[in-house]
Coordinates of C-alpha atoms in Angstrom, one line a residue:
X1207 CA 105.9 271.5 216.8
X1208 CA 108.4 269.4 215.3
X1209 CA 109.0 271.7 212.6
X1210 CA 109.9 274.7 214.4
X1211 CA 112.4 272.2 216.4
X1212 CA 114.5 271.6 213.7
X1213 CA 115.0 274.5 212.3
X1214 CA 116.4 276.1 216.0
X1215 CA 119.0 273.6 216.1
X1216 CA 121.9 273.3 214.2
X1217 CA 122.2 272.9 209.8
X1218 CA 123.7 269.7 210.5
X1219 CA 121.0 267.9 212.1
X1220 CA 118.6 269.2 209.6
X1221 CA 120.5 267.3 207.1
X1222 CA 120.5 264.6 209.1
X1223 CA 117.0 264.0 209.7
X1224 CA 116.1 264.8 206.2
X1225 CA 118.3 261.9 204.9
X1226 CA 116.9 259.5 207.6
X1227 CA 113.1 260.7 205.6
X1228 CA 114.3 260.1 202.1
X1229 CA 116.1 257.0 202.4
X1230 CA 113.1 255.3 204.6
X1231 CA 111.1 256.3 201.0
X1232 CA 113.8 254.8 198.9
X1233 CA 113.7 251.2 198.1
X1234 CA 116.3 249.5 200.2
X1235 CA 119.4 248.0 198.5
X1236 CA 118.5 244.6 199.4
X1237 CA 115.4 244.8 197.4
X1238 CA 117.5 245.4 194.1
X1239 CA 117.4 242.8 191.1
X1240 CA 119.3 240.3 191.0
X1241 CA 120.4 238.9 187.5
X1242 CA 122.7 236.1 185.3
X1243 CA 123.7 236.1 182.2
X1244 CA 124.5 233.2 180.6
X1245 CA 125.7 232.9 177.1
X1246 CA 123.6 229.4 175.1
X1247 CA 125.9 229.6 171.8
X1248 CA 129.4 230.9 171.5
X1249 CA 129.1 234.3 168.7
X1250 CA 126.8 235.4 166.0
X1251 CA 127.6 233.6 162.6
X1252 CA 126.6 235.2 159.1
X1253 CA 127.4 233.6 156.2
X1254 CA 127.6 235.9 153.3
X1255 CA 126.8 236.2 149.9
X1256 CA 127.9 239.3 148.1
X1257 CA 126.1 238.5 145.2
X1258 CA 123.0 236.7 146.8
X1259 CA 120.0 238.6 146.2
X1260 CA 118.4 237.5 149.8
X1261 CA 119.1 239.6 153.0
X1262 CA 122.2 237.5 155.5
X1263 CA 121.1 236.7 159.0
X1264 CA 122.8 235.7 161.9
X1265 CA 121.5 234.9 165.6
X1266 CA 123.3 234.8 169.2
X1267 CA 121.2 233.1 171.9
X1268 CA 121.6 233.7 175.6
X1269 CA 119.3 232.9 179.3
X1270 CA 118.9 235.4 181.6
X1271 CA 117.9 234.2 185.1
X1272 CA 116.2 236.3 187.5
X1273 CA 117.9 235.5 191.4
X1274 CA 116.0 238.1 193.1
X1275 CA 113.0 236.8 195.7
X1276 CA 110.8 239.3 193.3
X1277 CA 109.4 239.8 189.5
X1278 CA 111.7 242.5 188.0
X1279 CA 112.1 244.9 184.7
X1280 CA 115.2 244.9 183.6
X1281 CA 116.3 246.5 180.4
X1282 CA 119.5 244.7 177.5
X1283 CA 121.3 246.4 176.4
X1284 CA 123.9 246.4 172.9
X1285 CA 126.7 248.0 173.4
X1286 CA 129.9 248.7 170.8
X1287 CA 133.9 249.2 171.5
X1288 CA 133.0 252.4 173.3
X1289 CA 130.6 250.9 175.7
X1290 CA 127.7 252.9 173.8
X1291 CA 124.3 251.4 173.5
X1292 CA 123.8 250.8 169.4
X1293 CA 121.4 249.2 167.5
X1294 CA 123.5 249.0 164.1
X1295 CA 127.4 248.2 163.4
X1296 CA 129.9 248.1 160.6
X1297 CA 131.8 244.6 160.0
X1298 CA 135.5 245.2 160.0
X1299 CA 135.7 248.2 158.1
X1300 CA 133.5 246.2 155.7
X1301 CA 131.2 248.9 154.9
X1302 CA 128.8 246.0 155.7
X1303 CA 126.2 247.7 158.3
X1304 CA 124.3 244.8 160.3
X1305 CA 121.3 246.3 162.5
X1306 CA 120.1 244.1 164.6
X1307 CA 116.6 243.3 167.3
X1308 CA 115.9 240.9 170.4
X1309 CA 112.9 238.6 170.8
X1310 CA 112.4 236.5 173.6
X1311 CA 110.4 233.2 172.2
X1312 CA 107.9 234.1 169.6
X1313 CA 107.5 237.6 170.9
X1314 CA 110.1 240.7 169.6
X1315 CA 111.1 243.0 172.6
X1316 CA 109.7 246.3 173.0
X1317 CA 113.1 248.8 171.9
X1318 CA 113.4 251.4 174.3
X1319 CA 114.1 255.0 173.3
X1320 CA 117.9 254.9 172.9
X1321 CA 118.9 252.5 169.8
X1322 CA 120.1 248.7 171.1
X1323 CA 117.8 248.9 174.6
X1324 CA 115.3 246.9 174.7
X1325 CA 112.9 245.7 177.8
X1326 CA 112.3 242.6 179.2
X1327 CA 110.2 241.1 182.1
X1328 CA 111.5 238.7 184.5
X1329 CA 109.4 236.4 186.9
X1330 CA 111.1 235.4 190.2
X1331 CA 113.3 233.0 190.4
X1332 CA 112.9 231.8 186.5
X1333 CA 114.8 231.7 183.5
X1334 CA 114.1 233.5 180.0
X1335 CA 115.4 232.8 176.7
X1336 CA 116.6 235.9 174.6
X1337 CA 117.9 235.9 171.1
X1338 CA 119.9 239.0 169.5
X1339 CA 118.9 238.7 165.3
X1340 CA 121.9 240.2 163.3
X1341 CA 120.1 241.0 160.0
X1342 CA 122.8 243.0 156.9
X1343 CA 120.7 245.8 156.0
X1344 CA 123.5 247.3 153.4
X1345 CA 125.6 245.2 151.5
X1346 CA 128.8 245.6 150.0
X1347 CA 132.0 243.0 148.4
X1348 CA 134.2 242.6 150.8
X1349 CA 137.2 240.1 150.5
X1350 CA 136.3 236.8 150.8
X1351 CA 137.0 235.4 154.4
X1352 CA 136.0 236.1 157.7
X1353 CA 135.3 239.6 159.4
X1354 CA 134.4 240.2 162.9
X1355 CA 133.1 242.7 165.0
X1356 CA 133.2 242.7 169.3
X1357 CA 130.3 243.6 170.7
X1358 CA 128.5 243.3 174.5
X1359 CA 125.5 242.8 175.8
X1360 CA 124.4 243.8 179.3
X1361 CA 121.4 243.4 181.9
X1362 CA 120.8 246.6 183.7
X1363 CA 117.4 247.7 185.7
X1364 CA 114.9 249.4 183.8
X1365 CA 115.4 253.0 183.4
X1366 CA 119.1 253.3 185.1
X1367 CA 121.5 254.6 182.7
X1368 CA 124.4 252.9 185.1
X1369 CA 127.0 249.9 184.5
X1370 CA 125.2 246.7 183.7
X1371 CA 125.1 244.1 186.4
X1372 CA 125.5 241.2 184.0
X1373 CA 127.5 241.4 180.8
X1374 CA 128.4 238.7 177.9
X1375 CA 130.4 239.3 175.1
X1376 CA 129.5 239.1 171.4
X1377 CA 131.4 238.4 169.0
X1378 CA 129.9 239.0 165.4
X1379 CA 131.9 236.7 162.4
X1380 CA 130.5 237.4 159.0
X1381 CA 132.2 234.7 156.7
X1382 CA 132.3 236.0 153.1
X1383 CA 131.8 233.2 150.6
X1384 CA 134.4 233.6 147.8
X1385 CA 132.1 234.6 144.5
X1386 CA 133.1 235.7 141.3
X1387 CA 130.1 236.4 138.7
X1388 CA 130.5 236.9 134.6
X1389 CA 127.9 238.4 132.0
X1390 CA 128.5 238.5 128.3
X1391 CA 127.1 241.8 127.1
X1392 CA 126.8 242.9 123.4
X1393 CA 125.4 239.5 122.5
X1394 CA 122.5 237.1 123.9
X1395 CA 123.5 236.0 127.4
X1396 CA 122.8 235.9 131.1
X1397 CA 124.0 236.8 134.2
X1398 CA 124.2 234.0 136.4
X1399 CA 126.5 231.1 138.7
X1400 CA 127.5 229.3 136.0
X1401 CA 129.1 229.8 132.5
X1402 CA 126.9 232.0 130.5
X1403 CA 126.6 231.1 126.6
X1404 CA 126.3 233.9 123.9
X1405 CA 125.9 233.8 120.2
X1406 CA 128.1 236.1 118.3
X1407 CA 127.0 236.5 114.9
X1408 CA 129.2 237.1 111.8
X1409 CA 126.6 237.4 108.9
X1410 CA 128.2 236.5 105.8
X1411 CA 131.9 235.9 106.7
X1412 CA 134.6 238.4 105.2
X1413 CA 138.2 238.4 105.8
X1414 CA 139.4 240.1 108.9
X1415 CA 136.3 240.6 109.7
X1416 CA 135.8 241.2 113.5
X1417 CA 133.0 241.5 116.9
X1418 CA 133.4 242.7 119.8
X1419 CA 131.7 241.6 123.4
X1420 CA 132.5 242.8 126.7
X1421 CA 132.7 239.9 129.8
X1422 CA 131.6 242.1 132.5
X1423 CA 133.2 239.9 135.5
X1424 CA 133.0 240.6 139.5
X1425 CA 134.4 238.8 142.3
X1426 CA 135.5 239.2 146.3
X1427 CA 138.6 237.2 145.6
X1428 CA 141.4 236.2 142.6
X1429 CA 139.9 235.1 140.0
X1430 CA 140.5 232.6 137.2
X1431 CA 139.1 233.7 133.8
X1432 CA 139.5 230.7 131.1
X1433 CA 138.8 230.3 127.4
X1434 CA 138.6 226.7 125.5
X1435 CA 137.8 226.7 121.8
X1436 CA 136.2 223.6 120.5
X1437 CA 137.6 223.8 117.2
X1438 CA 141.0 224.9 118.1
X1439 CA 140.2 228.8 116.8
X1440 CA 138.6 227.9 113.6
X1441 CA 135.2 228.0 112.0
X1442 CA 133.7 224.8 110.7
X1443 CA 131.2 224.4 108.5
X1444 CA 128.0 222.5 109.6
X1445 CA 127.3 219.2 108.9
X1446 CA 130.1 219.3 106.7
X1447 CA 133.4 216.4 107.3
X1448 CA 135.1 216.5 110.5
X1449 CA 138.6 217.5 109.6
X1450 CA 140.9 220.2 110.3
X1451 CA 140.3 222.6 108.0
X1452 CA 137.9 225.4 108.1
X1453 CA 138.3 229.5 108.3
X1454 CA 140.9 230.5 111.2
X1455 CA 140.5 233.6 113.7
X1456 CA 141.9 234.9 116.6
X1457 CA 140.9 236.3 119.8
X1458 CA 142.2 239.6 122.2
X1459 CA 140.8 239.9 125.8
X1460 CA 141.7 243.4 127.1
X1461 CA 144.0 244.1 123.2
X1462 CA 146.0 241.0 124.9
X1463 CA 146.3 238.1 122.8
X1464 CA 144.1 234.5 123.8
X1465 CA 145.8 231.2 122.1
X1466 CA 143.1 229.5 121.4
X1467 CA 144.8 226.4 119.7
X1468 CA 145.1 225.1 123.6
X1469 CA 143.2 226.1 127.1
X1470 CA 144.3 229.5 127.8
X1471 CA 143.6 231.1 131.4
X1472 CA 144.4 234.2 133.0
X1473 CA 144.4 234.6 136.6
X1474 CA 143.3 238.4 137.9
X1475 CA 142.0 241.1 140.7
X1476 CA 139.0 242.4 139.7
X1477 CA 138.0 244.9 141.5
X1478 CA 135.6 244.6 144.9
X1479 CA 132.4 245.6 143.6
X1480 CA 129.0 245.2 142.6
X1481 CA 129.5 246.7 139.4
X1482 CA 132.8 244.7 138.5
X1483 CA 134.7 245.6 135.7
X1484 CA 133.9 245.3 131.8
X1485 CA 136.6 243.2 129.9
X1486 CA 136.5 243.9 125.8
X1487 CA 136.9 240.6 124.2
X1488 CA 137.8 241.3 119.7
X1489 CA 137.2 238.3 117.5
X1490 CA 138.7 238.5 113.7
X1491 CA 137.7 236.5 111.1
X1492 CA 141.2 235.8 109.4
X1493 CA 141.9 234.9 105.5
X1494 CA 139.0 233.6 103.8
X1495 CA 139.4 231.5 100.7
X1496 CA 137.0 229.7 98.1
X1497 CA 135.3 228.1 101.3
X1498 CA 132.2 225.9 100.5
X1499 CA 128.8 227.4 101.2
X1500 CA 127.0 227.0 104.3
X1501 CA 126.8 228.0 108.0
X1502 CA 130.4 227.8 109.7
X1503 CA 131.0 228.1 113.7
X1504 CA 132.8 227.4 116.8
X1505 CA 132.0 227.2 120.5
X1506 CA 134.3 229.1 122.8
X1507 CA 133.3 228.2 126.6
X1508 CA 134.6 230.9 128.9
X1509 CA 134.5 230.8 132.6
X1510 CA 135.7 232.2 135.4
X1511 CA 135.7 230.7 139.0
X1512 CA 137.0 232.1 142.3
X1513 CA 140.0 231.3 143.5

């Protein structure tokens, strides 16, 4: 009987009494979930090593606190510049991508469908603990120093695509350690921190004579490259007397003279990269006279340290 009512009278009441049914289904607004965000440490540090072989990791914590008089779901959300949900950023034009995941104590949050949502349960009236890993998942050399990236995290109800009730910024600082690396290749050497040490080996000695090694050398910053002759650039024979004689050579890094009578630096931009550059470094054997017989040498430390 009712239906037949309604649809004598007029449209407008139709709508009317429709929209009185559907909002009595509809959860009422006062019922909604009620949340605060509230930030536990200030931005997300990573302090990186462009030449570390181990993975850089940064964390942000934050509480969420649920205000509502009921248990809700409620869904965080990672969102860039844009205000678009992401689970992965570049530093700064870095080309240093940082992807990151939630956990909430022990426990990783379930990610939701869309990249940088994940889902998280809140009893009533209680706190929860959340913490945003930042974990560099491609690695490049950027300058040494500090880059940043602004980010936001939001607290939205589970499922609504809306504005986020509760927001926090984020702030991501990756701190680039300043690094410069050398390797002596064409002789016996390493690659490592410190100054590598490589035998360069002659035979039997001839006038102008000459070897050639390559210092491949990378850094993130200015470098200082320096070479120190023990012997002053000369060749001295082994267990012999310790005076100043000897054979004589020289040295050219890059066809550019090295005075190796004193320390002798050279201060450079290599270029920002893993594979650095390779720097040719020429030793000649100069005159050799009616020298006495036996095994003649020289140490030449070279190093090079970031500026």
């Amino acid at each position: 009987m009712l239906a037949r009512f309604i649809w004598r009278v007029k449209s407008n009441m139709v709508f009317f009494i429709l929209g009185c049914a559907l909002a009595a289904a509809l959860p009422g607004a006062a019922h909604a979930c009620e949340t605060e965000i509230t930030p536990d440490s200030s931005a997300m540090y990573i302090d990186y090593d462009p030449f570390a072989f181990t993975r850089s990791e940064g964390q942000l914590a934050f509480t969420v606190t649920n205000k509502s008089e009921q248990d809700c779901a409620v869904e965080i959300v990672l969102m860039d510049a844009a205000q678009l949900s992401t689970a992965e950023v570049e530093i700064a034009n870095s080309g240093i991508l940082v992807a990151f995941s939630a956990r909430s104590g022990d426990a990783l949050l379930h990610p939701g469908a869309v990249p940088g949502v994940w889902r998280l349960n809140l009893a009533q009236g209680r706190s929860t603990g959340v913490v945003i890993s930042g974990l560099v998942i491609k690695d490049a050399v950027p300058s040494a120093g500090r880059h940043e990236a602004d980010l936001t995290v939001g607290i939205r109800g589970d499922g609504n695509a809306s504005v986020p009730v509760s927001t926090l910024p984020l702030k991501v600082i990756l701190f680039a350690q300043p690094r410069a690396q050398m390797n002596i290749v064409g002789a016996a050497g390493t690659f490592g921190n410190g100054p590598s040490v490589a035998q360069v080996d002659f035979g039997e000695i001839a006038s102008n004579s000459s070897r050639r090694v390559f210092l491949q050398v990378r850094a993130n910053t200015t470098a200082r490259l320096s070479i120190v002759s023990a012997n002053g650039g000369r060749l001295l024979r082994e267990g012999g007397a310790n005076d100043r004689g000897g054979i004589a050579y020289s040295a050219q890094l890059s066809e550019a003279p090295v005075d190796l009578t004193k320390y002798w630096e050279w201060i450079f931009e290599p270029p920002r990269s893993l594979a650095g550059t390779s720097l040719p470094l020429d030793l000649t054997i100069g005159a050799v006279s009616a020298e006495r017989a036996g095994m003649y040498s020289d140490v030449l430390t070279i190093e090079l340290s970031a500026i």
